[in-house]
Amino acid sequence: MSTRTSEERARRRARVLMRRRDTVERYTRPVRWFHAGIYLAVLVLLVTGWWLLLGHEGRPSALARLFRLPDTALHKDVGWALAALVVAGPVLGFRASRTFVRETLRVRTGDVRWLLRWPAALLTGRFGRHDGHFDPGQRILNVLLVLSLTALVGTGAGLALLHGGPAFAVLARVHKWATYACTLLVAGHVIVAAGILPGYRGVWRSMHLGGRLDAGVARRLWPGWLERVRGERRGP
C-alpha cells in the first residue's frame, strides 16, 4: 500500500514538473514592471477621481487615509507620476514600445472573422487563429486605452497648471468623459486579464509571478506568436 502511494506521489510530482517546464515567457521583466506601475497609478487615480467626482471632497477616502494626503493632492501627485511613466517608459524601452505600436496598428485579413467568434470563445476557449503578438480584440483595446489615458494625462496636466477660465472648463469636461471611458476599458481589461472568463483562464500569469505562461494557454490565445517564439512550423 505504501509503495503504491509513493509511486502515485512520484507520478504527480512528475506531472507537475512537466507542466512547469512547458511554459513560455511572454513579457520581459522590465515590461511587467512598467505595466505594474501604469495600472497601479491608474487604479489610484480612478479611485480618488471617482471619490471626488461623487462629491466626497473633504471626506478622506481609504487611500487618502493610507497615504495621509487629501484626495485632491494624492490624485494630482499620482497623476504627475503617471505622466512621468508615460513619457519615460517609451523612451527607456524604445524597442518594446516600437513593437507595441507596430503590433497594435497592424491590421490582418482574418481580424473580422476572429472578432465574430470572440463572444462564444469567451466561454469555450475556441478562439480563431491569428498570427499577431496581440489578438484583434487586444489591438482594439490597446488603441482605446492609449487614447483615453492620453486624454486623462493631458487634461489632468492642464487642470493642474490652470486656475479657472474657459480653457479650464473645457479641460474639466474632457477629463470627466475620459474618466468614464477609461473606467469601462480598465474594468473590461481586468476581467479578461484576471482569467475570470473560461476562455482566458490562466492568462494572468503572463504579467505576474515571473511572467511564465503555460504553453497551452499561449497556444490557445496567441498560436502564431508561440510558433514564432519556439521556432515551430505550422502543419499543412
Coordinates of N, CA and C in Angstrom, one line a residue, residues 59-225:
R59 N -14.0 64.6 2.7 CA -14.0 63.4 3.4 C -13.0 62.4 2.9
P60 N -11.9 62.2 3.6 CA -10.8 61.4 3.0 C -11.2 60.0 2.7
S61 N -10.8 59.5 1.5 CA -11.1 58.1 1.2 C -10.1 57.2 1.9
A62 N -10.2 55.9 1.7 CA -9.3 54.9 2.4 C -7.9 55.2 1.9
L63 N -7.7 55.4 0.6 CA -6.4 55.7 0.1 C -5.8 57.0 0.7
A64 N -6.6 58.0 0.8 CA -6.1 59.3 1.4 C -5.7 59.1 2.8
R65 N -6.4 58.3 3.6 CA -6.0 58.0 5.0 C -4.7 57.2 5.0
L66 N -4.6 56.2 4.0 CA -3.4 55.4 4.0 C -2.2 56.2 3.7
F67 N -2.3 57.1 2.8 CA -1.1 57.9 2.4 C -1.0 59.3 3.2
R68 N -2.0 59.5 4.0 CA -2.0 60.7 4.8 C -2.0 62.0 4.0
L69 N -2.7 62.0 2.9 CA -2.8 63.1 2.0 C -4.3 63.4 1.6
P70 N -4.7 64.6 1.4 CA -6.0 64.8 0.9 C -6.2 64.1 -0.5
D71 N -7.4 63.7 -0.8 CA -7.6 63.1 -2.1 C -7.2 63.9 -3.3
T72 N -7.4 65.2 -3.2 CA -7.0 66.1 -4.3 C -5.5 66.1 -4.5
A73 N -4.7 66.2 -3.4 CA -3.3 66.1 -3.5 C -2.8 64.8 -4.0
L74 N -3.4 63.7 -3.5 CA -3.0 62.4 -3.9 C -3.3 62.2 -5.4
H75 N -4.4 62.6 -5.8 CA -4.8 62.5 -7.2 C -3.8 63.2 -8.1
K76 N -3.5 64.5 -7.7 CA -2.6 65.3 -8.5 C -1.2 64.7 -8.5
D77 N -0.7 64.2 -7.4 CA 0.7 63.7 -7.3 C 0.8 62.4 -8.1
V78 N -0.2 61.5 -8.0 CA -0.1 60.3 -8.8 C -0.3 60.5 -10.2
G79 N -1.1 61.6 -10.6 CA -1.2 62.0 -12.0 C 0.1 62.4 -12.6
W80 N 0.9 63.2 -11.9 CA 2.2 63.6 -12.4 C 3.1 62.3 -12.5
A81 N 3.0 61.4 -11.5 CA 3.8 60.2 -11.6 C 3.4 59.4 -12.8
L82 N 2.1 59.3 -13.1 CA 1.7 58.6 -14.3 C 2.2 59.3 -15.6
A83 N 2.2 60.6 -15.6 CA 2.7 61.3 -16.8 C 4.2 61.0 -17.0
A84 N 4.9 61.0 -15.9 CA 6.4 60.7 -16.0 C 6.6 59.3 -16.5
L85 N 5.8 58.3 -16.0 CA 5.9 56.9 -16.5 C 5.6 56.8 -18.0
V86 N 4.5 57.5 -18.4 CA 4.1 57.5 -19.8 C 5.2 58.1 -20.7
V87 N 5.9 59.1 -20.3 CA 7.0 59.7 -21.1 C 8.3 58.8 -21.0
A88 N 8.7 58.5 -19.8 CA 9.9 57.8 -19.6 C 9.9 56.3 -20.1
G89 N 8.8 55.6 -20.0 CA 8.7 54.2 -20.4 C 9.1 54.0 -21.8
P90 N 8.4 54.7 -22.8 CA 8.7 54.5 -24.2 C 10.1 54.9 -24.6
V91 N 10.6 55.9 -23.9 CA 12.0 56.4 -24.2 C 13.0 55.4 -23.7
L92 N 12.9 54.9 -22.5 CA 13.8 53.9 -22.0 C 13.6 52.5 -22.6
G93 N 12.4 52.2 -22.9 CA 12.1 50.9 -23.6 C 11.7 51.1 -25.0
F94 N 12.6 51.7 -25.8 CA 12.2 52.1 -27.2 C 11.8 50.9 -28.0
R95 N 12.6 49.8 -28.0 CA 12.4 48.7 -28.8 C 11.0 48.0 -28.5
A96 N 10.7 47.9 -27.2 CA 9.5 47.3 -26.7 C 8.3 48.2 -27.2
S97 N 8.5 49.5 -27.1 CA 7.4 50.5 -27.5 C 7.2 50.4 -29.0
R98 N 8.3 50.3 -29.7 CA 8.1 50.1 -31.2 C 7.4 48.9 -31.6
T99 N 7.7 47.8 -30.9 CA 6.9 46.5 -31.1 C 5.5 46.7 -30.7
F100 N 5.2 47.3 -29.6 CA 3.8 47.5 -29.2 C 3.0 48.3 -30.2
V101 N 3.6 49.4 -30.7 CA 2.9 50.2 -31.7 C 2.7 49.5 -33.0
R102 N 3.8 48.8 -33.5 CA 3.7 48.1 -34.7 C 2.7 46.9 -34.7
E103 N 2.7 46.2 -33.6 CA 1.8 45.0 -33.5 C 0.3 45.5 -33.2
T104 N 0.2 46.6 -32.5 CA -1.2 47.2 -32.3 C -1.8 47.7 -33.5
L105 N -1.1 48.4 -34.4 CA -1.7 49.0 -35.5 C -1.7 48.1 -36.8
R106 N -1.1 46.9 -36.7 CA -1.1 46.0 -37.8 C -2.5 45.4 -38.0
V107 N -3.1 45.6 -39.2 CA -4.4 45.0 -39.5 C -4.2 43.8 -40.3
R108 N -5.0 42.7 -40.0 CA -4.8 41.4 -40.8 C -6.2 41.1 -41.4
T109 N -6.1 40.3 -42.4 CA -7.3 39.9 -43.2 C -8.3 39.1 -42.3
G110 N -7.9 38.3 -41.4 CA -8.8 37.5 -40.6 C -9.3 38.1 -39.3
D111 N -9.1 39.4 -39.1 CA -9.5 40.1 -37.9 C -11.0 40.1 -37.7
V112 N -11.8 40.3 -38.7 CA -13.2 40.3 -38.6 C -13.7 39.0 -38.2
R113 N -13.2 37.9 -38.9 CA -13.6 36.6 -38.6 C -13.3 36.2 -37.1
W114 N -12.1 36.6 -36.6 CA -11.7 36.4 -35.2 C -12.7 37.1 -34.3
L115 N -13.1 38.3 -34.6 CA -13.9 39.1 -33.7 C -15.4 38.5 -33.7
L116 N -15.8 37.9 -34.8 CA -17.1 37.3 -34.8 C -17.2 36.1 -33.9
R117 N -16.1 35.4 -33.8 CA -16.0 34.2 -33.0 C -15.7 34.5 -31.5
W118 N -15.3 35.7 -31.2 CA -14.8 36.1 -29.9 C -15.9 35.9 -28.8
P119 N -17.1 36.4 -29.0 CA -18.1 36.3 -27.9 C -18.3 34.8 -27.4
A120 N -18.4 33.9 -28.3 CA -18.6 32.5 -27.9 C -17.3 31.9 -27.3
A121 N -16.1 32.4 -27.8 CA -14.8 31.9 -27.3 C -14.5 32.3 -25.9
L122 N -15.2 33.4 -25.4 CA -15.0 33.8 -24.0 C -15.4 32.6 -23.1
L123 N -16.3 31.8 -23.5 CA -16.7 30.7 -22.7 C -16.1 29.4 -23.1
T124 N -16.0 29.2 -24.4 CA -15.5 27.9 -24.9 C -14.0 27.8 -25.0
G125 N -13.3 29.0 -25.2 CA -11.8 29.0 -25.4 C -11.5 28.6 -26.8
R126 N -12.4 28.5 -27.7 CA -12.1 28.2 -29.1 C -12.0 29.5 -29.9
F127 N -10.9 30.2 -29.7 CA -10.6 31.4 -30.5 C -10.2 31.1 -31.9
G128 N -10.5 32.1 -32.8 CA -10.0 31.9 -34.1 C -8.5 32.1 -34.2
R129 N -7.9 31.5 -35.2 CA -6.4 31.6 -35.3 C -6.0 33.0 -35.8
H130 N -4.9 33.5 -35.2 CA -4.2 34.7 -35.7 C -2.8 34.6 -35.5
D131 N -2.0 35.4 -36.1 CA -0.5 35.2 -36.0 C 0.2 36.4 -35.4
G132 N -0.6 37.3 -34.7 CA 0.0 38.5 -34.1 C 0.4 38.3 -32.7
H133 N 1.2 39.3 -32.2 CA 1.6 39.3 -30.8 C 0.3 39.6 -29.9
F134 N -0.6 40.4 -30.5 CA -1.8 40.7 -29.8 C -3.0 40.2 -30.7
D135 N -4.0 39.7 -30.1 CA -5.2 39.3 -30.9 C -6.0 40.5 -31.3
P136 N -6.9 40.4 -32.2 CA -7.6 41.6 -32.7 C -8.3 42.4 -31.6
G137 N -8.9 41.7 -30.6 CA -9.6 42.4 -29.5 C -8.6 43.2 -28.7
Q138 N -7.4 42.6 -28.4 CA -6.4 43.3 -27.7 C -5.9 44.6 -28.4
R139 N -5.8 44.5 -29.8 CA -5.3 45.6 -30.5 C -6.3 46.8 -30.5
I140 N -7.6 46.4 -30.5 CA -8.6 47.5 -30.4 C -8.6 48.1 -29.0
L141 N -8.5 47.3 -27.9 CA -8.4 47.7 -26.6 C -7.1 48.6 -26.4
N142 N -6.0 48.2 -26.9 CA -4.8 49.0 -26.8 C -5.0 50.4 -27.3
V143 N -5.6 50.5 -28.5 CA -5.8 51.8 -29.1 C -6.7 52.7 -28.2
L144 N -7.8 52.1 -27.7 CA -8.8 52.9 -26.9 C -8.2 53.2 -25.6
L145 N -7.4 52.3 -25.0 CA -6.8 52.6 -23.7 C -5.7 53.7 -23.8
V146 N -4.9 53.7 -24.9 CA -3.9 54.7 -25.1 C -4.5 56.1 -25.3
L147 N -5.6 56.1 -26.1 CA -6.3 57.4 -26.3 C -6.9 57.9 -25.0
S148 N -7.6 57.0 -24.3 CA -8.2 57.5 -23.0 C -7.2 58.0 -22.0
L149 N -6.1 57.2 -21.9 CA -5.0 57.6 -20.9 C -4.3 58.9 -21.4
T150 N -4.1 59.0 -22.7 CA -3.5 60.3 -23.2 C -4.4 61.5 -22.9
A151 N -5.7 61.3 -23.1 CA -6.7 62.4 -22.8 C -6.7 62.7 -21.3
L152 N -6.7 61.6 -20.4 CA -6.6 61.9 -19.0 C -5.4 62.6 -18.5
V153 N -4.2 62.1 -19.0 CA -3.0 62.7 -18.6 C -2.9 64.2 -19.1
G154 N -3.2 64.3 -20.4 CA -3.1 65.7 -21.0 C -4.0 66.7 -20.3
T155 N -5.3 66.3 -20.1 CA -6.2 67.3 -19.5 C -5.9 67.4 -18.0
G156 N -5.5 66.3 -17.4 CA -5.1 66.4 -15.9 C -4.0 67.4 -15.7
A157 N -3.0 67.3 -16.6 CA -1.8 68.3 -16.5 C -2.3 69.7 -16.7
G158 N -3.2 69.9 -17.7 CA -3.8 71.2 -17.9 C -4.5 71.7 -16.7
L159 N -5.3 70.9 -16.1 CA -6.1 71.3 -14.9 C -5.2 71.7 -13.8
A160 N -4.1 71.0 -13.6 CA -3.2 71.2 -12.5 C -2.4 72.5 -12.7
L161 N -2.2 73.0 -14.0 CA -1.5 74.2 -14.3 C -2.3 75.4 -14.4
L162 N -3.6 75.2 -14.8 CA -4.5 76.3 -14.9 C -5.3 76.6 -13.6
H163 N -5.9 77.7 -13.5 CA -6.7 78.1 -12.3 C -7.9 78.8 -12.8
G164 N -8.9 78.1 -13.4 CA -10.1 78.7 -13.9 C -10.0 79.3 -15.3
G165 N -11.2 79.7 -15.8 CA -11.2 80.3 -17.1 C -11.9 79.3 -18.1
P166 N -12.2 79.7 -19.3 CA -12.9 78.9 -20.3 C -12.1 77.6 -20.6
A167 N -10.8 77.7 -20.8 CA -10.0 76.5 -21.1 C -10.1 75.5 -20.0
F168 N -10.1 76.0 -18.8 CA -10.2 75.1 -17.6 C -11.5 74.3 -17.6
A169 N -12.6 75.0 -18.0 CA -13.9 74.4 -18.0 C -13.9 73.3 -19.1
V170 N -13.3 73.6 -20.3 CA -13.3 72.6 -21.3 C -12.5 71.4 -20.9
L171 N -11.3 71.6 -20.3 CA -10.4 70.5 -19.9 C -11.1 69.7 -18.8
A172 N -11.9 70.3 -17.9 CA -12.6 69.6 -16.9 C -13.6 68.6 -17.5
R173 N -14.3 69.1 -18.5 CA -15.4 68.3 -19.2 C -14.7 67.1 -19.9
V174 N -13.6 67.4 -20.6 CA -13.0 66.3 -21.3 C -12.4 65.3 -20.3
H175 N -11.8 65.8 -19.3 CA -11.3 64.9 -18.2 C -12.3 64.0 -17.6
K176 N -13.5 64.5 -17.4 CA -14.6 63.7 -16.8 C -15.0 62.6 -17.8
W177 N -15.2 63.0 -19.1 CA -15.6 62.0 -20.0 C -14.5 60.9 -20.3
A178 N -13.3 61.4 -20.3 CA -12.2 60.4 -20.4 C -12.2 59.5 -19.2
T179 N -12.5 59.9 -18.0 CA -12.6 59.1 -16.9 C -13.7 58.0 -17.0
Y180 N -14.8 58.4 -17.6 CA -15.9 57.4 -17.8 C -15.4 56.3 -18.8
A181 N -14.8 56.7 -19.9 CA -14.3 55.8 -20.9 C -13.2 54.9 -20.3
C182 N -12.3 55.5 -19.6 CA -11.1 54.7 -19.0 C -11.6 53.7 -18.0
T183 N -12.6 54.1 -17.2 CA -13.1 53.2 -16.2 C -13.7 51.9 -16.8
L184 N -14.5 52.1 -17.9 CA -15.1 50.9 -18.6 C -14.0 50.1 -19.2
L185 N -13.0 50.7 -19.8 CA -11.9 50.0 -20.5 C -11.1 49.2 -19.5
V186 N -10.8 49.8 -18.4 CA -9.9 49.2 -17.4 C -10.7 48.0 -16.8
A187 N -12.0 48.2 -16.5 CA -12.8 47.1 -15.9 C -12.8 45.9 -16.9
G188 N -13.0 46.2 -18.2 CA -13.0 45.1 -19.1 C -11.7 44.4 -19.2
H189 N -10.6 45.2 -19.2 CA -9.3 44.6 -19.2 C -9.0 43.7 -18.0
V190 N -9.4 44.2 -16.8 CA -9.2 43.4 -15.6 C -9.9 42.1 -15.6
I191 N -11.2 42.1 -16.1 CA -12.0 40.9 -16.2 C -11.3 39.9 -17.1
V192 N -10.8 40.3 -18.2 CA -10.2 39.4 -19.2 C -8.8 39.0 -18.6
A193 N -8.0 40.0 -18.2 CA -6.6 39.6 -17.8 C -6.5 38.8 -16.5
A194 N -7.6 38.9 -15.7 CA -7.5 38.2 -14.5 C -7.9 36.7 -14.7
G195 N -8.3 36.4 -15.9 CA -8.6 35.0 -16.2 C -10.0 34.5 -15.6
I196 N -10.8 35.4 -15.3 CA -12.2 35.1 -14.7 C -13.0 34.3 -15.8
L197 N -12.9 34.8 -17.0 CA -13.7 34.1 -18.0 C -13.0 32.8 -18.5
P198 N -13.8 31.7 -18.7 CA -13.2 30.4 -19.0 C -12.2 30.4 -20.2
G199 N -12.5 31.2 -21.2 CA -11.7 31.3 -22.4 C -10.3 31.9 -22.1
Y200 N -10.2 32.7 -21.1 CA -8.9 33.3 -20.7 C -8.3 32.8 -19.4
R201 N -8.8 31.6 -19.0 CA -8.2 31.0 -17.8 C -6.7 30.8 -17.9
G202 N -6.0 31.3 -16.9 CA -4.5 31.1 -16.8 C -3.7 32.2 -17.5
V203 N -4.4 33.2 -18.1 CA -3.7 34.2 -18.8 C -3.0 35.2 -17.9
W204 N -3.5 35.3 -16.7 CA -2.9 36.3 -15.7 C -1.5 36.1 -15.5
R205 N -1.0 34.9 -15.6 CA 0.4 34.6 -15.4 C 1.4 35.3 -16.3
S206 N 0.9 35.7 -17.5 CA 1.8 36.4 -18.4 C 2.4 37.7 -17.9
M207 N 1.7 38.3 -16.9 CA 2.1 39.6 -16.4 C 2.5 39.5 -14.9
H208 N 2.3 38.3 -14.3 CA 2.5 38.2 -12.9 C 3.3 37.0 -12.5
L209 N 3.9 37.0 -11.3 CA 4.6 35.9 -10.7 C 5.7 35.3 -11.7
G210 N 6.5 36.2 -12.2 CA 7.6 35.7 -13.0 C 7.3 35.7 -14.5
G211 N 6.0 35.9 -14.9 CA 5.7 36.0 -16.3 C 5.8 34.7 -17.1
R212 N 5.8 33.6 -16.4 CA 5.9 32.3 -17.1 C 4.5 31.8 -17.4
L213 N 4.1 31.8 -18.7 CA 2.8 31.5 -19.1 C 2.7 30.0 -19.6
D214 N 1.7 29.3 -19.2 CA 1.5 27.9 -19.6 C 1.5 27.9 -21.2
A215 N 2.2 27.0 -21.8 CA 2.3 27.0 -23.2 C 0.9 26.6 -23.8
G216 N 0.1 25.8 -23.1 CA -1.2 25.5 -23.6 C -2.1 26.7 -23.7
V217 N -2.0 27.6 -22.7 CA -2.8 28.9 -22.7 C -2.3 29.8 -23.9
A218 N -1.0 29.9 -24.0 CA -0.4 30.7 -25.1 C -0.8 30.1 -26.5
R219 N -0.9 28.8 -26.6 CA -1.3 28.2 -27.9 C -2.8 28.5 -28.2
R220 N -3.6 28.6 -27.2 CA -5.0 28.8 -27.3 C -5.3 30.3 -27.7
L221 N -4.5 31.2 -27.2 CA -4.7 32.6 -27.3 C -3.9 33.3 -28.4
W222 N -2.6 32.9 -28.5 CA -1.7 33.5 -29.4 C -0.9 32.4 -30.2
P223 N -1.5 31.6 -31.0 CA -0.9 30.5 -31.6 C 0.3 30.9 -32.5
G224 N 0.1 31.9 -33.4 CA 1.2 32.3 -34.3 C 2.4 32.9 -33.5
W225 N 2.1 33.6 -32.5 CA 3.2 34.2 -31.7 C 4.0 33.1 -31.0

